[in-house]
XYZ file of C-alpha atoms in Angstrom:
376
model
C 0.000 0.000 0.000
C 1.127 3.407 -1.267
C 2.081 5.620 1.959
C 1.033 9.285 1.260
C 4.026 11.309 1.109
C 3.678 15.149 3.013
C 3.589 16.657 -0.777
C 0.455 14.380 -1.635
C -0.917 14.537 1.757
C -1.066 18.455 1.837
C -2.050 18.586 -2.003
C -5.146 16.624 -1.714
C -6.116 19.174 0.713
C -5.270 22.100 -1.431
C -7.597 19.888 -4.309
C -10.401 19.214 -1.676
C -10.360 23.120 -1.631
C -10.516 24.340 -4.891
C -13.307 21.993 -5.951
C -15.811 24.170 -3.422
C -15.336 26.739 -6.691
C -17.336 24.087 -8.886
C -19.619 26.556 -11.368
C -17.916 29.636 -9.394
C -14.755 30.286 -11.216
C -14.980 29.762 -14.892
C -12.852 30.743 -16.662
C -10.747 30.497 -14.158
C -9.379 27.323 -12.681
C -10.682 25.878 -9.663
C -7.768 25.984 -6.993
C -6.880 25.536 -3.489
C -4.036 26.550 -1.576
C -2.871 25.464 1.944
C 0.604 26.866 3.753
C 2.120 24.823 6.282
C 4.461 25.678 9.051
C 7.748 24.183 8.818
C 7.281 22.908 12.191
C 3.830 21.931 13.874
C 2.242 20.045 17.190
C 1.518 16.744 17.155
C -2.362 17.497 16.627
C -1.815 18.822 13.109
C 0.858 17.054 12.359
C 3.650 16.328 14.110
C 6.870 16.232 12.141
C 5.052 16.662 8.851
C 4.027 20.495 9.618
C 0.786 22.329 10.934
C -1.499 23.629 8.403
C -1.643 27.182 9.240
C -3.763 28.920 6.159
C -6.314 27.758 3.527
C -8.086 29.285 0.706
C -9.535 28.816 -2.085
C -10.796 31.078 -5.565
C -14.384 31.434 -4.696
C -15.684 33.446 -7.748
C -14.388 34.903 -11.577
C -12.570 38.372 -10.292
C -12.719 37.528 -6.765
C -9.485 36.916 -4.455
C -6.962 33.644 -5.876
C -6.615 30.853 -3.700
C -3.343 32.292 -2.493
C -4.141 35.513 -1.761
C -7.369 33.618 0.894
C -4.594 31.140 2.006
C -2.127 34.092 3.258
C -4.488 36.297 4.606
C -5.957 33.281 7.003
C -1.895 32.020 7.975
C -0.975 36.192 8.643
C 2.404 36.097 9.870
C 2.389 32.193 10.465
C 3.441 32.215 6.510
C 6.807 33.212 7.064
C 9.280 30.552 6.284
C 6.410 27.891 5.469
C 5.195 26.268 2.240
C 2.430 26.948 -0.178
C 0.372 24.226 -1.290
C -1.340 25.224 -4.645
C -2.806 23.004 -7.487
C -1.671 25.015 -10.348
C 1.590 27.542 -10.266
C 0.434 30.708 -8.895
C -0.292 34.033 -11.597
C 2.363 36.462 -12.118
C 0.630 39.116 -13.935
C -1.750 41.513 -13.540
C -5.282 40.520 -14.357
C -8.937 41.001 -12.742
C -6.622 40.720 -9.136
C -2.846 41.316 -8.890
C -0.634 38.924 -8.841
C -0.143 36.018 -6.602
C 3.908 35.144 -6.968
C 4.033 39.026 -5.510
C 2.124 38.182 -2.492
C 3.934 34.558 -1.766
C 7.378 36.153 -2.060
C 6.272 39.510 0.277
C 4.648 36.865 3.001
C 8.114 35.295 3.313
C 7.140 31.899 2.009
C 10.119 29.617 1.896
C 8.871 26.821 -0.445
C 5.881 26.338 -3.102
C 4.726 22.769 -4.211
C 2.391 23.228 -7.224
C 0.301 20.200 -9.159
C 0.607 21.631 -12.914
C 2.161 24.538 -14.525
C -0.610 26.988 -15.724
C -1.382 26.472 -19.453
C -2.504 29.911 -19.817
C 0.312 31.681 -21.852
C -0.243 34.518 -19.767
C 1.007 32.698 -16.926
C 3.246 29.544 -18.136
C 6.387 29.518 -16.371
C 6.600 33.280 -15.561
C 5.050 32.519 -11.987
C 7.861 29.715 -10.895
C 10.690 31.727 -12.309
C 9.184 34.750 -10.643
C 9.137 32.261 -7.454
C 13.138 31.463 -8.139
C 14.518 34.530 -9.068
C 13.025 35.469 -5.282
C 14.491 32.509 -3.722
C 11.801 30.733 -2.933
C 12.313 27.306 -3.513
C 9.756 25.583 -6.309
C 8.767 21.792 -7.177
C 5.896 20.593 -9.717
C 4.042 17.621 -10.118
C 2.338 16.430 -6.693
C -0.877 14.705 -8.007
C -0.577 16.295 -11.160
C -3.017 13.763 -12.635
C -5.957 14.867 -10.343
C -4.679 18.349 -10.704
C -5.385 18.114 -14.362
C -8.866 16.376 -14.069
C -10.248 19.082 -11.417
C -9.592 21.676 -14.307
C -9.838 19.340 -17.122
C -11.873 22.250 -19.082
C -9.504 24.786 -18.272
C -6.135 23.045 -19.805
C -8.228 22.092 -22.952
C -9.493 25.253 -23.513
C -5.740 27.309 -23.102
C -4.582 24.045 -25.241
C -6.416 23.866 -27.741
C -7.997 27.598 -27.934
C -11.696 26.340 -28.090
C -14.267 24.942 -25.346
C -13.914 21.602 -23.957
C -17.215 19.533 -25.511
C -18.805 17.547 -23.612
C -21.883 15.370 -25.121
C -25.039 14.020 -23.137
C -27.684 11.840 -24.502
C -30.072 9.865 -22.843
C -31.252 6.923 -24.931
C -32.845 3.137 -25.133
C -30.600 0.166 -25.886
C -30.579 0.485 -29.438
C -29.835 4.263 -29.526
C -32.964 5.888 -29.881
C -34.333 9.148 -27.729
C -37.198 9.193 -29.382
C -40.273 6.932 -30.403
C -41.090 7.301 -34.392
C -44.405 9.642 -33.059
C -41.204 11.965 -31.293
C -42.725 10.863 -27.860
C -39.735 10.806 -25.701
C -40.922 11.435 -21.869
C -39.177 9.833 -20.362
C -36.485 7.100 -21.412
C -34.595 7.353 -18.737
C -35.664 7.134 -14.649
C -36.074 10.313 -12.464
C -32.782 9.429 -10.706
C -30.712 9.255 -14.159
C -32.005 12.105 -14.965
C -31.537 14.119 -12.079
C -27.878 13.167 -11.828
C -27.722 14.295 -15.459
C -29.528 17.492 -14.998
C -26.388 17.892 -11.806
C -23.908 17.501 -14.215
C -24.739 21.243 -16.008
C -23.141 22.685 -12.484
C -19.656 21.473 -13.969
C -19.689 23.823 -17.409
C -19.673 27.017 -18.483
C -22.323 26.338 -20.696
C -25.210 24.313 -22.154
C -25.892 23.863 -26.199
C -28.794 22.558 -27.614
C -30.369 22.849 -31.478
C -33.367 24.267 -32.221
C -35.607 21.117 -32.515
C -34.670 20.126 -29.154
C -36.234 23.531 -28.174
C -39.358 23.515 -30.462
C -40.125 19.571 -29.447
C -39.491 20.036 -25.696
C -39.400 23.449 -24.506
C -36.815 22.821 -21.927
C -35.633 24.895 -18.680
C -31.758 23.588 -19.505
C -30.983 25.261 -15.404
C -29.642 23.907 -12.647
C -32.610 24.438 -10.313
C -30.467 24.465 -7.091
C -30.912 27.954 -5.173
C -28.078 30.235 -4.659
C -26.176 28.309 -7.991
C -26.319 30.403 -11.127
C -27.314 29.075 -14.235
C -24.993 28.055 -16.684
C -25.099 30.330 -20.028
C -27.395 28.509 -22.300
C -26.669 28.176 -26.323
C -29.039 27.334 -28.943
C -28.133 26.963 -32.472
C -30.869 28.411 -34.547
C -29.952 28.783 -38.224
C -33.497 30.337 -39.341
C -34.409 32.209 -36.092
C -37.549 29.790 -35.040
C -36.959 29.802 -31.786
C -40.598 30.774 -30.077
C -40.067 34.184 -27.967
C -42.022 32.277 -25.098
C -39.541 29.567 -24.918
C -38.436 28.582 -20.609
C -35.072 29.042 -22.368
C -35.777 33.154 -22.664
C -36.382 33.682 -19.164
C -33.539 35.924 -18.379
C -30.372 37.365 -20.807
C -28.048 34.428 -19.877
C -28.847 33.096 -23.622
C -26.448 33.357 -26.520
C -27.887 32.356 -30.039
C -26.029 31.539 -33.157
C -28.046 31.974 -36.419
C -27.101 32.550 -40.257
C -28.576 34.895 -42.643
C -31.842 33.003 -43.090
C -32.971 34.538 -39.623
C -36.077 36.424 -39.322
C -35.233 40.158 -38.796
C -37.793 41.226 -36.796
C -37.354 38.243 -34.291
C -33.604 39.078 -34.489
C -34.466 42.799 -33.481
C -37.034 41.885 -30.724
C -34.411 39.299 -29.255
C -31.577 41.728 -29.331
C -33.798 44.916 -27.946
C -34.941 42.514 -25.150
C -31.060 42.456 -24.266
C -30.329 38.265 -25.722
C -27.293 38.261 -27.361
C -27.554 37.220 -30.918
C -24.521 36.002 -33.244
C -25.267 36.143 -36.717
C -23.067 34.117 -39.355
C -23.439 35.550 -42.949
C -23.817 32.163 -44.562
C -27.055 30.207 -44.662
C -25.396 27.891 -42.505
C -23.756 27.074 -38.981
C -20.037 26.736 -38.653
C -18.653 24.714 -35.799
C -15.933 25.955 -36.103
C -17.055 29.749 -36.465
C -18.857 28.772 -33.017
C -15.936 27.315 -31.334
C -14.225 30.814 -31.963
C -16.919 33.040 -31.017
C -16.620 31.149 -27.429
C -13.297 31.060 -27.193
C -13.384 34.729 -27.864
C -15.881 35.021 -24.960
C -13.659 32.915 -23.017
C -16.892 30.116 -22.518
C -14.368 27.304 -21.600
C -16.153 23.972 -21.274
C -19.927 23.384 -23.048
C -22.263 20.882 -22.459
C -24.144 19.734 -25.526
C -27.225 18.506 -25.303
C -28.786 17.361 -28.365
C -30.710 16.562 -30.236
C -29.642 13.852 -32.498
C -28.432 16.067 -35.223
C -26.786 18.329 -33.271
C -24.428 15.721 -30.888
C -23.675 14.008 -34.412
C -22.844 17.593 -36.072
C -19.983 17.759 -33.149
C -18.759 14.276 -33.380
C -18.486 14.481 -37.357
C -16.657 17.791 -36.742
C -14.475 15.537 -33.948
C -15.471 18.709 -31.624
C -15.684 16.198 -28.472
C -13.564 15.464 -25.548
C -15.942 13.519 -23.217
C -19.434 11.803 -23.487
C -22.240 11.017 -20.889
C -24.457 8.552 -22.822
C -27.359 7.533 -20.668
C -29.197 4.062 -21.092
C -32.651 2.406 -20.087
C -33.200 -0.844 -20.776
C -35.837 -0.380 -23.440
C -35.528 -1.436 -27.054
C -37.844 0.954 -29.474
C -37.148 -0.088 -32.751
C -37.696 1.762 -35.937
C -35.927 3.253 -38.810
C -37.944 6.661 -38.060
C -37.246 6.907 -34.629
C -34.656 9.481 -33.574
C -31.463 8.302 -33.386
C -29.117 9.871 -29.908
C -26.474 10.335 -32.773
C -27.145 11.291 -36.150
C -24.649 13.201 -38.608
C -22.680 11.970 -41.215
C -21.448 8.869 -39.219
C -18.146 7.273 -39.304
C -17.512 4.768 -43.108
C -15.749 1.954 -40.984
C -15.589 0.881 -37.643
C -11.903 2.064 -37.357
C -12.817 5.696 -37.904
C -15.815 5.589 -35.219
C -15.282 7.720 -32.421
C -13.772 5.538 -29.795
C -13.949 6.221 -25.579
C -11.261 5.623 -23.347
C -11.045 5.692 -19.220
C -14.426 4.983 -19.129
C -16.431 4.352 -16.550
C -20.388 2.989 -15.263
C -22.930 3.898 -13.202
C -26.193 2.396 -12.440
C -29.102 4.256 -11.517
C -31.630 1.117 -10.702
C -31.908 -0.621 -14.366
C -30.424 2.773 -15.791
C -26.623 2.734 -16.489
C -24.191 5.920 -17.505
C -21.246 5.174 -19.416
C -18.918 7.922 -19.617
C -15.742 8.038 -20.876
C -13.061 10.455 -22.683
C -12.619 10.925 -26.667
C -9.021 8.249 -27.739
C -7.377 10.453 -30.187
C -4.857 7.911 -30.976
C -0.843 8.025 -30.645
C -1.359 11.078 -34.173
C -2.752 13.527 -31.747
């Protein structure tokens, strides 16, 4: 059996931390910071230090983890070492920055999980952290470091959202019966789960005919948590201006040059933010920009069946949630979870790795990250 080692022990504390920012910080990272004293009593401790100051980034523009973590140790920071989960800012953003603040409070020694993938910050806040003195090692639990903020180092990596897809189907694919009856596949315990799983993204995306067929509320419904931002793709503007989707501005809508104008003028006077492409048609990839230029960092699609397979043809997907009752509904005019293009063999089909099952009574979730293969 693996004995925890003071670096891991102290840095699954830092991670317990930072994942109280869950649907806080985006698009931030989640983080956590703990200092501990280079000495300690034998209640905290003993040998292996006294944690003397935790924190944690509670909200987008609010105080970093580090900044919480020195202000609770005060002048107990001096000469200890900073736990964080990802190397600490050295420039000047919505809050000053933190390799300032560690080197001012005396700290003798950071341990940080990951290096920040943000270019703004990659590298410059451990050689900051050198030049200073301070003493610098990387790579406790790097690998849960990583996952916590799984959309954050996809979206600096690859300069686009990290996609997530959702469907909730029968055995043999389908989320709909051939009449489009589709309440409800799945039990009311699978689907609550599901409907807790929007608290982990920026955003949710659905298409229009998911919106026309089921009118849905796409929140969270758990007080005090705010809404993700929810997108619809709407290529001729049909979306119904009474749609449970319009109840506040947190809406962004992508359309083309088919759209109706004067729905496109009521929409944006009512303060809905409206992104028009001037083909007839929506880009993916025109989308994926737009976001990243909003910095939306992780999204949530989903469906319908058109749209999930529009993303997986466009291989615009880094993890899927796919949802299963034991039904079987048959039909070549039933709605298939997946539609699109479709893969020509077997070897090009989008395949899952690290994947994983849950059972919700006869339901089961299968989730699991996209393989890209040894070319990517």
């Amino acid at each position: 059996m693996h004995m925890l080692t003071r670096d891991e022990k102290f840095m699954d504390e830092a991670l317990k931390l930072g994942a109280k920012g869950a649907g806080w910080t985006a698009p931030n990272p989640m983080v956590g910071a703990v200092i501990v004293s280079a000495g300690g009593g034998s209640a905290s401790g003993g040998k292996n230090g006294k944690i003397v100051g935790r924190g944690y980034h509670r909200i987008a523009g609010g105080p970093h983890a580090e900044i919480e973590a020195l202000a609770d140790a005060g002048r107990s920071a001096r000469g200890a070492t900073l736990y964080v989960n990802l190397e600490p800012c050295a420039h000047f953003g919505r809050t000053p920055p933190c390799a300032e603040a560690i080197i001012k409070a005396g700290i003798k020694r950071v341990a940080c999980s990951a290096v920040d993938p943000n270019s703004l910050v990659h590298g410059r806040g451990i050689a900051k952290l050198k030049s200073a003195g301070v003493s610098v090692s990387v790579g406790a639990r790097g690998k849960e470091a990583r996952a916590l903020n799984e959309a954050f180092f996809v979206f600096h990596e690859k300069k686009r959202p990290f996609i997530a897809l959702k469907f909730a189907s029968s055995l043999d694919g389908k989320i709909a019966a051939r009449s489009g009856d589709s309440r409800w596949i799945t039990n009311e315990e699978a689907r609550k789960y599901a409907r807790n799983l929007r608290r982990n993204y920026q955003a949710i995306l659905v298409g229009i005919n998911t919106v026309l067929h089921d009118d849905p509320h796409l929140g969270l419904r758990i007080k005090g948590v705010p809404d993700p931002l929810r997108i619809i793709l709407d290529s001729a503007l049909r979306i119904p201006l009474g749609s449970k989707i319009l109840r506040d501005n947190k809406v962004l809508i992508f359309t083309t040059r088919r759209a109706d104008r004067k729905k496109y003028k009521k929409l944006t006077d009512d303060g809905i933010s409206v992104v028009k492409f001037p083909t007839g048609r929506i880009s993916l990839s025109s989308v994926m920009k737009e976001l990243a230029r909003r910095e939306i960092i992780s999204v949530f699609v989903e469906g319908g069946g058109e749209v999930l397979g529009s993303f997986v043809d466009a291989k615009l997907v880094d993890k899927v949630y796919a949802f299963y009752a034991p039904i079987l509904i048959g039909s070549e005019s039933a709605v298939s979870a997946v539609s699109g293009k479709g893969a020509g063999t077997i070897s090009e089909s989008l395949r899952l790795k690290n994947t994983t099952l849950k059972k919700f009574g006869d339901n089961i979730l299968v989730s699991g990250y996209v393989d890209r293969g040894k070319g990517e």
